[in-house]
PDB file of N, CA and C in Angstrom:
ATOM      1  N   UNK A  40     132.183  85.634 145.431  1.00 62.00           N
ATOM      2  CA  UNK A  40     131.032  85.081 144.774  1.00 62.00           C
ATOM      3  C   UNK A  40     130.742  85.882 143.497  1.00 62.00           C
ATOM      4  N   UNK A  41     130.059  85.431 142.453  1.00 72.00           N
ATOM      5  CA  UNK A  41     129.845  85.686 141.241  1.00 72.00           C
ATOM      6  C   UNK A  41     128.579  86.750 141.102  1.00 72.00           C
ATOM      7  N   UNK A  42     128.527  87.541 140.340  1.00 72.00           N
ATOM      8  CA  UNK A  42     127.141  88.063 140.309  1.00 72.00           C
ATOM      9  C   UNK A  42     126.031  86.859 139.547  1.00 72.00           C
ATOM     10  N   UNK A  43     125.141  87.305 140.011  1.00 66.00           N
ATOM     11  CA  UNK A  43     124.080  86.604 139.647  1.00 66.00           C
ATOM     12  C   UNK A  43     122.958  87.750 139.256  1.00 66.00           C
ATOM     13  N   UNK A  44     122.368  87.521 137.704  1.00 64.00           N
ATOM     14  CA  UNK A  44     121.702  87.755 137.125  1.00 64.00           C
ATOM     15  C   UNK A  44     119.883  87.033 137.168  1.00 64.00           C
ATOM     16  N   UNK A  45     119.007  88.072 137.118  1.00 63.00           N
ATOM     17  CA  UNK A  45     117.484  86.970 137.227  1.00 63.00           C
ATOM     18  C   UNK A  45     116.774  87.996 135.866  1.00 63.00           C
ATOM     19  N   UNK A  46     116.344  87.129 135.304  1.00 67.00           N
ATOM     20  CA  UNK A  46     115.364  87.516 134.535  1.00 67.00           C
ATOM     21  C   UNK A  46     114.047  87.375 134.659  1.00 67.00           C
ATOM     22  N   UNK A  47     113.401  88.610 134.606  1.00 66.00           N
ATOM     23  CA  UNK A  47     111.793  88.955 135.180  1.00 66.00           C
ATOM     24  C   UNK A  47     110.889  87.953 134.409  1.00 66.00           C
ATOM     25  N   UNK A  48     109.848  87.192 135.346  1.00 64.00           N
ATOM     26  CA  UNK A  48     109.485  86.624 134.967  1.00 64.00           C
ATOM     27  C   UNK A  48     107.689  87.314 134.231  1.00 64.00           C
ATOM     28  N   UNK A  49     107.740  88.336 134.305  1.00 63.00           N
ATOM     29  CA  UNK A  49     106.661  89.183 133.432  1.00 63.00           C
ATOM     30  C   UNK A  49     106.950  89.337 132.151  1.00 63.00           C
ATOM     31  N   UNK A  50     108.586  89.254 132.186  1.00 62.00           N
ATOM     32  CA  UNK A  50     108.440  89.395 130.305  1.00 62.00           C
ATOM     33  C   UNK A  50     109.103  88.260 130.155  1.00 62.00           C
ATOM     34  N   UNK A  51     108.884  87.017 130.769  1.00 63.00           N
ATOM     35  CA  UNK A  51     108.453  85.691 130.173  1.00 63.00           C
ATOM     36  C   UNK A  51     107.134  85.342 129.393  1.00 63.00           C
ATOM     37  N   UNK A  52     106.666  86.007 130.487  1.00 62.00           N
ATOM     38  CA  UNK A  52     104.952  85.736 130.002  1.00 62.00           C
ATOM     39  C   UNK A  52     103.834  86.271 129.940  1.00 62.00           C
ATOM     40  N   UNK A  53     104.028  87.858 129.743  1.00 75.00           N
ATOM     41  CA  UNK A  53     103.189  88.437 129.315  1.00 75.00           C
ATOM     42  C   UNK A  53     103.319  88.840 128.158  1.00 75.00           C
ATOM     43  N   UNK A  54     102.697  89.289 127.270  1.00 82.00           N
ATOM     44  CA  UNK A  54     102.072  89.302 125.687  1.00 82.00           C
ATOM     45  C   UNK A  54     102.105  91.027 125.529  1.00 82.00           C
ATOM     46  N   UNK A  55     102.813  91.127 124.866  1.00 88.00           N
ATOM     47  CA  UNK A  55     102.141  93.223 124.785  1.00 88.00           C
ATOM     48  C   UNK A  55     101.096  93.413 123.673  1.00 88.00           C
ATOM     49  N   UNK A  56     100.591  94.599 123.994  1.00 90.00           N
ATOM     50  CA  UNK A  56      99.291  94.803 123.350  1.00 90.00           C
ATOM     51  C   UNK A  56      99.083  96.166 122.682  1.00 90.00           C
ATOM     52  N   UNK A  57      98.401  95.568 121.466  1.00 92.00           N
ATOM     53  CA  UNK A  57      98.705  97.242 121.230  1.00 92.00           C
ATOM     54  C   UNK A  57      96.699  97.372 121.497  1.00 92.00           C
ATOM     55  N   UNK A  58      96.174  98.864 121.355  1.00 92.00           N
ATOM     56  CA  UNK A  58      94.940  99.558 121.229  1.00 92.00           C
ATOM     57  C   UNK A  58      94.775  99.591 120.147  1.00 92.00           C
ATOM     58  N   UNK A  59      93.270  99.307 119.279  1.00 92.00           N
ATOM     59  CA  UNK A  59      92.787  99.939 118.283  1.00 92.00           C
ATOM     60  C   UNK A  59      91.431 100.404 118.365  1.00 92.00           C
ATOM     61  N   UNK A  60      91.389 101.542 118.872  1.00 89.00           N
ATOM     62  CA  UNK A  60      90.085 101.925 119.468  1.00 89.00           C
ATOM     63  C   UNK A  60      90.175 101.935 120.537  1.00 89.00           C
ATOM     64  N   UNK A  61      88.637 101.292 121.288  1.00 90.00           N
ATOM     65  CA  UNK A  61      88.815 100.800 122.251  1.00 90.00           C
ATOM     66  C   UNK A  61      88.568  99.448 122.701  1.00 90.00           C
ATOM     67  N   UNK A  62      89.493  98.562 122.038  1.00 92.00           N
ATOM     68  CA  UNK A  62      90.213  97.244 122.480  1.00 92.00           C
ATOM     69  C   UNK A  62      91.628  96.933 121.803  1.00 92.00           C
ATOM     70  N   UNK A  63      91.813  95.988 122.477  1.00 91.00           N
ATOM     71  CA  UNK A  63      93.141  95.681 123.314  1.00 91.00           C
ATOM     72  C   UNK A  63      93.148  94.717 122.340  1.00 91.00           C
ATOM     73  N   UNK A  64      94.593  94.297 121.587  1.00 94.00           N
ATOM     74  CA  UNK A  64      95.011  93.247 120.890  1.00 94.00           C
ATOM     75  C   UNK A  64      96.372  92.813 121.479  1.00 94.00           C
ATOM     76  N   UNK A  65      96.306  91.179 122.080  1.00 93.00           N
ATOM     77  CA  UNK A  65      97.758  90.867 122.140  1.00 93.00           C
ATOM     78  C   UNK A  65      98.510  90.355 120.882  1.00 93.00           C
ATOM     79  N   UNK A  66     100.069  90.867 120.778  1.00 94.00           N
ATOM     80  CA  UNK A  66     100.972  90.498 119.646  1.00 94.00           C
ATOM     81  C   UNK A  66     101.394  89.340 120.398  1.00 94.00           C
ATOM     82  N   UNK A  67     102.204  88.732 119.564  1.00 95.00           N
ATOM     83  CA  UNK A  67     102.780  87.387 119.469  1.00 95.00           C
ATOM     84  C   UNK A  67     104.209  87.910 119.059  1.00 95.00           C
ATOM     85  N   UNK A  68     104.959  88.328 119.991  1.00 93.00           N
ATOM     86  CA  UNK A  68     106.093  88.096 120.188  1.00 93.00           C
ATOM     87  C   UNK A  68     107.478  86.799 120.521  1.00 93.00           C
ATOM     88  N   UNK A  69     106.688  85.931 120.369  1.00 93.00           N
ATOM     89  CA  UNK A  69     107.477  84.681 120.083  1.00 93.00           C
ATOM     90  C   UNK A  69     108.532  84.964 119.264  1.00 93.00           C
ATOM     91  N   UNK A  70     109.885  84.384 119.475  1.00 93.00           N
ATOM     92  CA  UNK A  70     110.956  84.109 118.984  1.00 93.00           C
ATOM     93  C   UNK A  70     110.508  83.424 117.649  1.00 93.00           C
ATOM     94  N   UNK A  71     109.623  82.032 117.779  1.00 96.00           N
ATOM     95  CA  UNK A  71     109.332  81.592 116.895  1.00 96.00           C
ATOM     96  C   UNK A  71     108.548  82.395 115.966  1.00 96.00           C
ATOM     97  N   UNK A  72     107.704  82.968 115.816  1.00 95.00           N
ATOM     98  CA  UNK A  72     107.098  83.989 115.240  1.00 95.00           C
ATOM     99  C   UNK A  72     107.669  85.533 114.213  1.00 95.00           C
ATOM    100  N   UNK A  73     108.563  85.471 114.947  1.00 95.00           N
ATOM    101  CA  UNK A  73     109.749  86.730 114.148  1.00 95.00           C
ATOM    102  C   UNK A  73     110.015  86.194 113.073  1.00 95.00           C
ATOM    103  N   UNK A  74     111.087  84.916 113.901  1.00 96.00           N
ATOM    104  CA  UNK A  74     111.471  84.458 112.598  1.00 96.00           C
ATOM    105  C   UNK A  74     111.062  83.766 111.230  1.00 96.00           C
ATOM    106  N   UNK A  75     109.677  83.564 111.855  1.00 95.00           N
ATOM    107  CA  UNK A  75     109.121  83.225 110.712  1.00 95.00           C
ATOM    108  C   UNK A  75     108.775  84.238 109.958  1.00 95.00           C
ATOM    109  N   UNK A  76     108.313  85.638 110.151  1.00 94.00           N
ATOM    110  CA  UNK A  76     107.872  86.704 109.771  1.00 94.00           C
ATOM    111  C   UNK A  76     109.277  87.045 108.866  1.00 94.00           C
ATOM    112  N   UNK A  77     110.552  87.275 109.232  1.00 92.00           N
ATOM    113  CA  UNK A  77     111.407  87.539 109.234  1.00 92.00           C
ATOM    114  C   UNK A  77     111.786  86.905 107.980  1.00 92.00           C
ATOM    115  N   UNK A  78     111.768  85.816 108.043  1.00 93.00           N
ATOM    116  CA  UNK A  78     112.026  84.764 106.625  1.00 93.00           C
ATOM    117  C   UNK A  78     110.985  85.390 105.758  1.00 93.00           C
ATOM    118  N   UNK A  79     110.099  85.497 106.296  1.00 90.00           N
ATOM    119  CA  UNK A  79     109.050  85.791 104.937  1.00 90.00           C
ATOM    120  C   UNK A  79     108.776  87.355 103.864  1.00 90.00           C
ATOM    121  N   UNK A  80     109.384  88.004 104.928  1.00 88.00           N
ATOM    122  CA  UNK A  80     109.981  89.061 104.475  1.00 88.00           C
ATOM    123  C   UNK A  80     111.028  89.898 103.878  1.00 88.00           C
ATOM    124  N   UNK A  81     112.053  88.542 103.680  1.00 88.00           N
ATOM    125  CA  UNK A  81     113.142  88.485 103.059  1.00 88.00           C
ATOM    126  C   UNK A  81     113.040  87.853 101.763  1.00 88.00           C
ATOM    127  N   UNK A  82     111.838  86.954 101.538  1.00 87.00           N
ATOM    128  CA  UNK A  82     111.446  86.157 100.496  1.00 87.00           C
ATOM    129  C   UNK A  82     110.690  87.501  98.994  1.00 87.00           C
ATOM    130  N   UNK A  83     110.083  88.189  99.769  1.00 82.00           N
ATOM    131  CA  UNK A  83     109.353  89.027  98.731  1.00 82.00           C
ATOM    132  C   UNK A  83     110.237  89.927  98.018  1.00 82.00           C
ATOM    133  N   UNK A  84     109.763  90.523  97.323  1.00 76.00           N
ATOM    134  CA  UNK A  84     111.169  90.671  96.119  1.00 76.00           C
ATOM    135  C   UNK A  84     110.407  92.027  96.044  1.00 76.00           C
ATOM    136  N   UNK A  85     111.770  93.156  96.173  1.00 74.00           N
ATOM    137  CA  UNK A  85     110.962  94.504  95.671  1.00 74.00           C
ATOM    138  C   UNK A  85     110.456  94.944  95.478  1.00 74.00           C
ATOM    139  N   UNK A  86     110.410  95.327  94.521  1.00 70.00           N
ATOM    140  CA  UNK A  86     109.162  95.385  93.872  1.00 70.00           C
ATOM    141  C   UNK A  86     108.076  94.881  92.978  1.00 70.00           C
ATOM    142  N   UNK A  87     107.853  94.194  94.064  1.00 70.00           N
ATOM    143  CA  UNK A  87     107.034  93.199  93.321  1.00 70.00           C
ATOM    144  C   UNK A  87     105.325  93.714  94.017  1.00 70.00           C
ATOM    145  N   UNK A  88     104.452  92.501  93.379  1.00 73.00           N
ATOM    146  CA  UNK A  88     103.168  93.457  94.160  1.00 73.00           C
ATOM    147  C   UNK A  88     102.841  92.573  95.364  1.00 73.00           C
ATOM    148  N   UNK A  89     103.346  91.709  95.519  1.00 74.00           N
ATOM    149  CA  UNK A  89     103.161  91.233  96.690  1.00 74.00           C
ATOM    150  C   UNK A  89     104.345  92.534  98.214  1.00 74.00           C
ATOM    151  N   UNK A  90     104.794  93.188  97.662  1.00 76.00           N
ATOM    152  CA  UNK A  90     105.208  93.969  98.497  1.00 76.00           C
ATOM    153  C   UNK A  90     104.752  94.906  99.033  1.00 76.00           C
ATOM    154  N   UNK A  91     103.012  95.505  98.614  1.00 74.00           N
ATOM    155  CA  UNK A  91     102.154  96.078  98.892  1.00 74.00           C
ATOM    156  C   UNK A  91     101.525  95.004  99.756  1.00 74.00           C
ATOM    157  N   UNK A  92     101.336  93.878  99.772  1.00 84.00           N
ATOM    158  CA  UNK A  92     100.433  93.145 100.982  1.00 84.00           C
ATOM    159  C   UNK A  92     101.335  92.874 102.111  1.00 84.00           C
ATOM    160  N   UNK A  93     102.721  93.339 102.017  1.00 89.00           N
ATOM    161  CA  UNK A  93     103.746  93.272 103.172  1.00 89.00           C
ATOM    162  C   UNK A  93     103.219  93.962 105.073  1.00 89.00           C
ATOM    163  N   UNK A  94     102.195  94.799 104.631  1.00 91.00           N
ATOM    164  CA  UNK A  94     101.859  94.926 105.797  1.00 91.00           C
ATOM    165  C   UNK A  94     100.432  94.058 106.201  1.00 91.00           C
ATOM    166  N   UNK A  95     100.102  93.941 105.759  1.00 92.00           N
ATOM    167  CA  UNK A  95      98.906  92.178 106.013  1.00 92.00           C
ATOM    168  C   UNK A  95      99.910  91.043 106.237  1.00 92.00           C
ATOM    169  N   UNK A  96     101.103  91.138 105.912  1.00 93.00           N
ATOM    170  CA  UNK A  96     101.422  89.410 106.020  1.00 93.00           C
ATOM    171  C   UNK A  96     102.114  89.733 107.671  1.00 93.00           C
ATOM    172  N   UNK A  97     102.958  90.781 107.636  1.00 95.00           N
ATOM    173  CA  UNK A  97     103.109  91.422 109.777  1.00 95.00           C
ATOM    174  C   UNK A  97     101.711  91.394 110.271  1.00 95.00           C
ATOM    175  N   UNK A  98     100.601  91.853 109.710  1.00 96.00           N
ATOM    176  CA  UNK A  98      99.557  91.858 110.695  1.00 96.00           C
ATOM    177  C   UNK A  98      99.012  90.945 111.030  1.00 96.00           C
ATOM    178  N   UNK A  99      99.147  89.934 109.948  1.00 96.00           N
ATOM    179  CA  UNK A  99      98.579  88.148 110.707  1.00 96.00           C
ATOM    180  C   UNK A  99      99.623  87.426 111.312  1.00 96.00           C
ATOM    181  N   UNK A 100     101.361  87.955 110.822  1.00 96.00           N
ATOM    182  CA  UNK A 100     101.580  87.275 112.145  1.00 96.00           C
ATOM    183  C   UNK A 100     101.638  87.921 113.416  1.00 96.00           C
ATOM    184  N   UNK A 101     102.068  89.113 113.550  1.00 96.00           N
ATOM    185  CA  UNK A 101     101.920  89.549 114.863  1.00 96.00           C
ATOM    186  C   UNK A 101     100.419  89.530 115.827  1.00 96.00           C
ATOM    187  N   UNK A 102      99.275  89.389 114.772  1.00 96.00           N
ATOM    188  CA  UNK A 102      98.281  89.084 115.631  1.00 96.00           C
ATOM    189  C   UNK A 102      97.257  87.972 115.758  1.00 96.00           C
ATOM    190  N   UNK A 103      97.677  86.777 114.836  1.00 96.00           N
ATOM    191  CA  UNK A 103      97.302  86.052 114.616  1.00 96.00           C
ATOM    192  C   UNK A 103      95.696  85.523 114.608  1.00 96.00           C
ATOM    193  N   UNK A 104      95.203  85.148 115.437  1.00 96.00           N
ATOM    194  CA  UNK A 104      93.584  84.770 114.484  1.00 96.00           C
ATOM    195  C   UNK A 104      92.625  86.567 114.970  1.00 96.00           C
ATOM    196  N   UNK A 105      93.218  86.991 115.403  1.00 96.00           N
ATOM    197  CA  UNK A 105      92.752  88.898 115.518  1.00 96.00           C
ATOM    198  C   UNK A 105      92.939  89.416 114.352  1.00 96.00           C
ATOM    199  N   UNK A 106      93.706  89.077 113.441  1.00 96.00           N
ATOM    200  CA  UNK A 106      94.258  89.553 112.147  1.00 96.00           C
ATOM    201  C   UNK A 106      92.974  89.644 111.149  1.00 96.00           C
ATOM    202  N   UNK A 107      92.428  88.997 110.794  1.00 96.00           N
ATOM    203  CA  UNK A 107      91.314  89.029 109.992  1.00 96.00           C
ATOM    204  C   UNK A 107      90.126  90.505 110.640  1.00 96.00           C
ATOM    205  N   UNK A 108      90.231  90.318 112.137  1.00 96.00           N
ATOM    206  CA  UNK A 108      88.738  91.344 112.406  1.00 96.00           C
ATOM    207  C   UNK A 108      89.783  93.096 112.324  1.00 96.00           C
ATOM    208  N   UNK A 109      91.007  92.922 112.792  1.00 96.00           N
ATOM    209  CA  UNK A 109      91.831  93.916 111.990  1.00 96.00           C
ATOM    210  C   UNK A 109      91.272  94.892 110.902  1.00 96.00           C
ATOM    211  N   UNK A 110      91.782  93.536 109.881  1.00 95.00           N
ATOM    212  CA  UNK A 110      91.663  93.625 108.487  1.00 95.00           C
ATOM    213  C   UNK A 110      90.517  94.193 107.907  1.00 95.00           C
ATOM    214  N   UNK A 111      89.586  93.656 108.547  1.00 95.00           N
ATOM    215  CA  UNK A 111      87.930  93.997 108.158  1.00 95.00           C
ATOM    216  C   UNK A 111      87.390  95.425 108.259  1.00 95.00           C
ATOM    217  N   UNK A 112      88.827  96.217 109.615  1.00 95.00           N
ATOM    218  CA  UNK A 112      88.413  97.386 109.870  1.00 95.00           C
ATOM    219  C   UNK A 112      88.026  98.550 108.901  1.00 95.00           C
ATOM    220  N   UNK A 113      88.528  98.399 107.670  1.00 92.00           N
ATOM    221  CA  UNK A 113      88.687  98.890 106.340  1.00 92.00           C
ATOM    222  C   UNK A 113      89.564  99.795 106.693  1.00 92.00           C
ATOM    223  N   UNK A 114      91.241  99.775 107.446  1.00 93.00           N
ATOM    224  CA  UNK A 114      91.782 101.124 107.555  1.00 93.00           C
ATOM    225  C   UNK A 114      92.545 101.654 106.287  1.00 93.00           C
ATOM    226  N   UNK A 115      93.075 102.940 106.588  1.00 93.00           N
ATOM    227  CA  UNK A 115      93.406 103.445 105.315  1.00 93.00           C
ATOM    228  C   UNK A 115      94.853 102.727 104.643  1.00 93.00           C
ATOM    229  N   UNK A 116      95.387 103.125 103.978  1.00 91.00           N
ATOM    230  CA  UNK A 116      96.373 102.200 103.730  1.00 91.00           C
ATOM    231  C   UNK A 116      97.671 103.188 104.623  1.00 91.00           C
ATOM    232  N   UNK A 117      97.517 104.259 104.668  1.00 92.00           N
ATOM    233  CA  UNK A 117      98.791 104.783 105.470  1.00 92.00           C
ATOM    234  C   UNK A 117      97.729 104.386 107.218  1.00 92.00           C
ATOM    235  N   UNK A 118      96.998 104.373 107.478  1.00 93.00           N
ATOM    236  CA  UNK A 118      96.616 103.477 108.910  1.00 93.00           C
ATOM    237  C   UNK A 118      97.236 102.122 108.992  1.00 93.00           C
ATOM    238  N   UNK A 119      96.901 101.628 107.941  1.00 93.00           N
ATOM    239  CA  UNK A 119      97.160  99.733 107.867  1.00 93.00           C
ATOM    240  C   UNK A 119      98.692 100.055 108.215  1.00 93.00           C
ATOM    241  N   UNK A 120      99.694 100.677 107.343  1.00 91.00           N
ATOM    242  CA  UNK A 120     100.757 100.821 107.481  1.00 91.00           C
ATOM    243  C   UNK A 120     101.645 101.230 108.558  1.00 91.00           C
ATOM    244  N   UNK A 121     100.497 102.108 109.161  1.00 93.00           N
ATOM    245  CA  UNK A 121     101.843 102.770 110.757  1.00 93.00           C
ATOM    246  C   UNK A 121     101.561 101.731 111.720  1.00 93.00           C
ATOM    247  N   UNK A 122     100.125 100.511 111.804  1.00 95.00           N
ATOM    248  CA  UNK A 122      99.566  99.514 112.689  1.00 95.00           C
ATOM    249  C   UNK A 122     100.872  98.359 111.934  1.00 95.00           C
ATOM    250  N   UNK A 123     101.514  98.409 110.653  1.00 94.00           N
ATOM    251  CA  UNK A 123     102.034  97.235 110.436  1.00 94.00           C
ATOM    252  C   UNK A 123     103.370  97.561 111.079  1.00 94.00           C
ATOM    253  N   UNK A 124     103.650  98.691 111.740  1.00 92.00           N
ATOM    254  CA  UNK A 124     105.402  99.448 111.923  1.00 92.00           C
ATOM    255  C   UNK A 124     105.146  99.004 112.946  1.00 92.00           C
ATOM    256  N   UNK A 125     104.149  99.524 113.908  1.00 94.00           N
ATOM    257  CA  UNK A 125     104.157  99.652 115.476  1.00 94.00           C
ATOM    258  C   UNK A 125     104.050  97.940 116.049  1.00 94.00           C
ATOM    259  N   UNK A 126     103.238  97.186 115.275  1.00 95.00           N
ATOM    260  CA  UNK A 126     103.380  95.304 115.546  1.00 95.00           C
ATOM    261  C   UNK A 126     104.801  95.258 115.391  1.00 95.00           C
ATOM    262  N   UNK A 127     105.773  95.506 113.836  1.00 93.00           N
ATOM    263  CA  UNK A 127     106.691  94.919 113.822  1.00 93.00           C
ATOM    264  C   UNK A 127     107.889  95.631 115.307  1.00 93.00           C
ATOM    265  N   UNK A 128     107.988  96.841 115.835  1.00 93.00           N
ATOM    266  CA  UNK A 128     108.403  97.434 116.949  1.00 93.00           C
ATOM    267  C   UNK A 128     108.317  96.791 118.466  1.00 93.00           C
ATOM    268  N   UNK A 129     107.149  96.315 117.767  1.00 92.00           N
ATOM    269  CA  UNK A 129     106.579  95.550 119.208  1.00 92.00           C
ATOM    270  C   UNK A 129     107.256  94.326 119.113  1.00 92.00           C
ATOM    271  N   UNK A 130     107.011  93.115 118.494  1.00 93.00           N
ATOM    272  CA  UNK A 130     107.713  92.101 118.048  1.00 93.00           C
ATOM    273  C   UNK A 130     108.954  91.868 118.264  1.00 93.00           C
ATOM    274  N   UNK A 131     109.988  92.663 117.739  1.00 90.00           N
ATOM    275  CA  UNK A 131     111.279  93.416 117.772  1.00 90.00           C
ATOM    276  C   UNK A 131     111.741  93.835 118.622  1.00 90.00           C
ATOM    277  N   UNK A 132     111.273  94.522 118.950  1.00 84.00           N
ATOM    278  CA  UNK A 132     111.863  95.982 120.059  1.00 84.00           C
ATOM    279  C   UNK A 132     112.665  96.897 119.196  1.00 84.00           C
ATOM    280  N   UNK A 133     112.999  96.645 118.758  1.00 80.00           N
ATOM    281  CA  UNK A 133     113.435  97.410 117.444  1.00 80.00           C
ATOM    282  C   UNK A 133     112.568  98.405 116.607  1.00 80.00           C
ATOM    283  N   UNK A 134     112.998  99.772 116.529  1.00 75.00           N
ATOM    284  CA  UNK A 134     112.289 100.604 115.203  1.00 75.00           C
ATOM    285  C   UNK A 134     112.775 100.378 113.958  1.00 75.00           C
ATOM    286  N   UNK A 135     111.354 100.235 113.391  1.00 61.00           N
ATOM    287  CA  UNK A 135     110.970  99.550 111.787  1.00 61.00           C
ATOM    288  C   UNK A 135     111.010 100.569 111.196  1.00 61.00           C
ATOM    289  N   UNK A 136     111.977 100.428 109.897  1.00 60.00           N
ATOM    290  CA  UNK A 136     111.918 101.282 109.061  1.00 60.00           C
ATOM    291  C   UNK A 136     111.323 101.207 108.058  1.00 60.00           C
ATOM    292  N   UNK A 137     110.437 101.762 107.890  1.00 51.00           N
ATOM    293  CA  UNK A 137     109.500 101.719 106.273  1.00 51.00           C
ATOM    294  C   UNK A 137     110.334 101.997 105.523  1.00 51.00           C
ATOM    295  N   UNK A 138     111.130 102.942 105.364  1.00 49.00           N
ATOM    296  CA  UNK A 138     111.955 103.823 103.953  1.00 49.00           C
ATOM    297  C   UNK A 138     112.142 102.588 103.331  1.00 49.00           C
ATOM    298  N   UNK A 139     112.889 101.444 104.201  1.00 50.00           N
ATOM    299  CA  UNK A 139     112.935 100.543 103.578  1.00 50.00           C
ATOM    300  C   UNK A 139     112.605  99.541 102.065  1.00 50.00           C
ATOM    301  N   UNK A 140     111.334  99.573 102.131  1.00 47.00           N
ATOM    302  CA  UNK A 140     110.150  99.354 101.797  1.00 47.00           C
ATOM    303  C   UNK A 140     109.649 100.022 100.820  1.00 47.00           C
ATOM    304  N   UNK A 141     109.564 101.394 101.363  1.00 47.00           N
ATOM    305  CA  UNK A 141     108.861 102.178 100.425  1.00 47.00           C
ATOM    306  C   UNK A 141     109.292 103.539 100.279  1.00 47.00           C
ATOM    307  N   UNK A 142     110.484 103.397  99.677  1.00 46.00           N
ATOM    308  CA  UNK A 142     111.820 104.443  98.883  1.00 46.00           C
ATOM    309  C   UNK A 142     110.786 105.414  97.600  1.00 46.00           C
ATOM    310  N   UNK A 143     111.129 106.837  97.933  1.00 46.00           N
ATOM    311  CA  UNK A 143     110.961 107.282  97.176  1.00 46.00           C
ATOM    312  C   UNK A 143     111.898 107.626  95.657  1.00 46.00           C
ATOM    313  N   UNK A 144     111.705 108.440  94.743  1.00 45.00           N
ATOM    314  CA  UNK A 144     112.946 107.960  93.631  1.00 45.00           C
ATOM    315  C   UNK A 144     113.780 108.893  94.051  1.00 45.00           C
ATOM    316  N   UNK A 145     114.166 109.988  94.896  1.00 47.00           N
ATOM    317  CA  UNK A 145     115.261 110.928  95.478  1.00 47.00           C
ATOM    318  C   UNK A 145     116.236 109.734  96.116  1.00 47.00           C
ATOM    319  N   UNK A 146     115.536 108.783  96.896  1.00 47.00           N
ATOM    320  CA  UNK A 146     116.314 108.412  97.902  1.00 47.00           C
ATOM    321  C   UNK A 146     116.917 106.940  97.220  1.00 47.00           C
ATOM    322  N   UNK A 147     116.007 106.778  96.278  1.00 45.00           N
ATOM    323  CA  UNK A 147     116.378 105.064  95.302  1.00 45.00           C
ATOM    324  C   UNK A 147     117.514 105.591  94.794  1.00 45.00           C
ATOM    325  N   UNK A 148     118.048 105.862  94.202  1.00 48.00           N
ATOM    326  CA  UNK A 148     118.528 106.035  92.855  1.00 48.00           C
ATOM    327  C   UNK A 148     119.000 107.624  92.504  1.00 48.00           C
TER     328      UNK A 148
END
């Protein structure tokens, strides 16, 4: 007989969450959702200045209508930024690399 494989049905359908404070936000880890993120993040162009709102456009999708009371929190911009790594990680499962993103001129050039 063959092995047989089962996939847990908790990470069918549970949502992970990250803390900010003290409450609980679920991400939207949807397949569908990546890739949309994913596309849209391939669309923005270097340096451009829409590449500074690159971590607002992960934070509304990974948290979708939570994204705005987020936003409102007034965090700092290196806060906004390690909350936009740890959604996209979450999302992913994958570690997000900022350098990416935001190259200093040692490492550009």
């Amino acid at each position: 007989m063959g092995k047989m494989y089962t996939f847990d049905n908790k990470l069918l359908t549970e949502k992970p969450e990250i803390r900010i404070g003290d409450k609980c936000y679920p991400v939207d880890d949807r397949t569908s959702t990546v890739k949309a993120l994913m596309k849209k993040m391939r669309e923005i162009k270097e340096d451009s200045e829409e590449m500074l709102d690159s971590d607002e456009i992960i934070l509304r999708a990974a948290f979708g209508k939570n994204a705005s009371e987020i936003l409102k929190m007034g965090l700092s911009f290196r806060a906004q930024n390690e909350l936009s790594q740890m959604a996209m990680e979450v999302m992913t499962g994958e570690k997000y690399e900022p350098e990416a993103r935001f190259q200093d001129k040692e490492t550009s050039g």
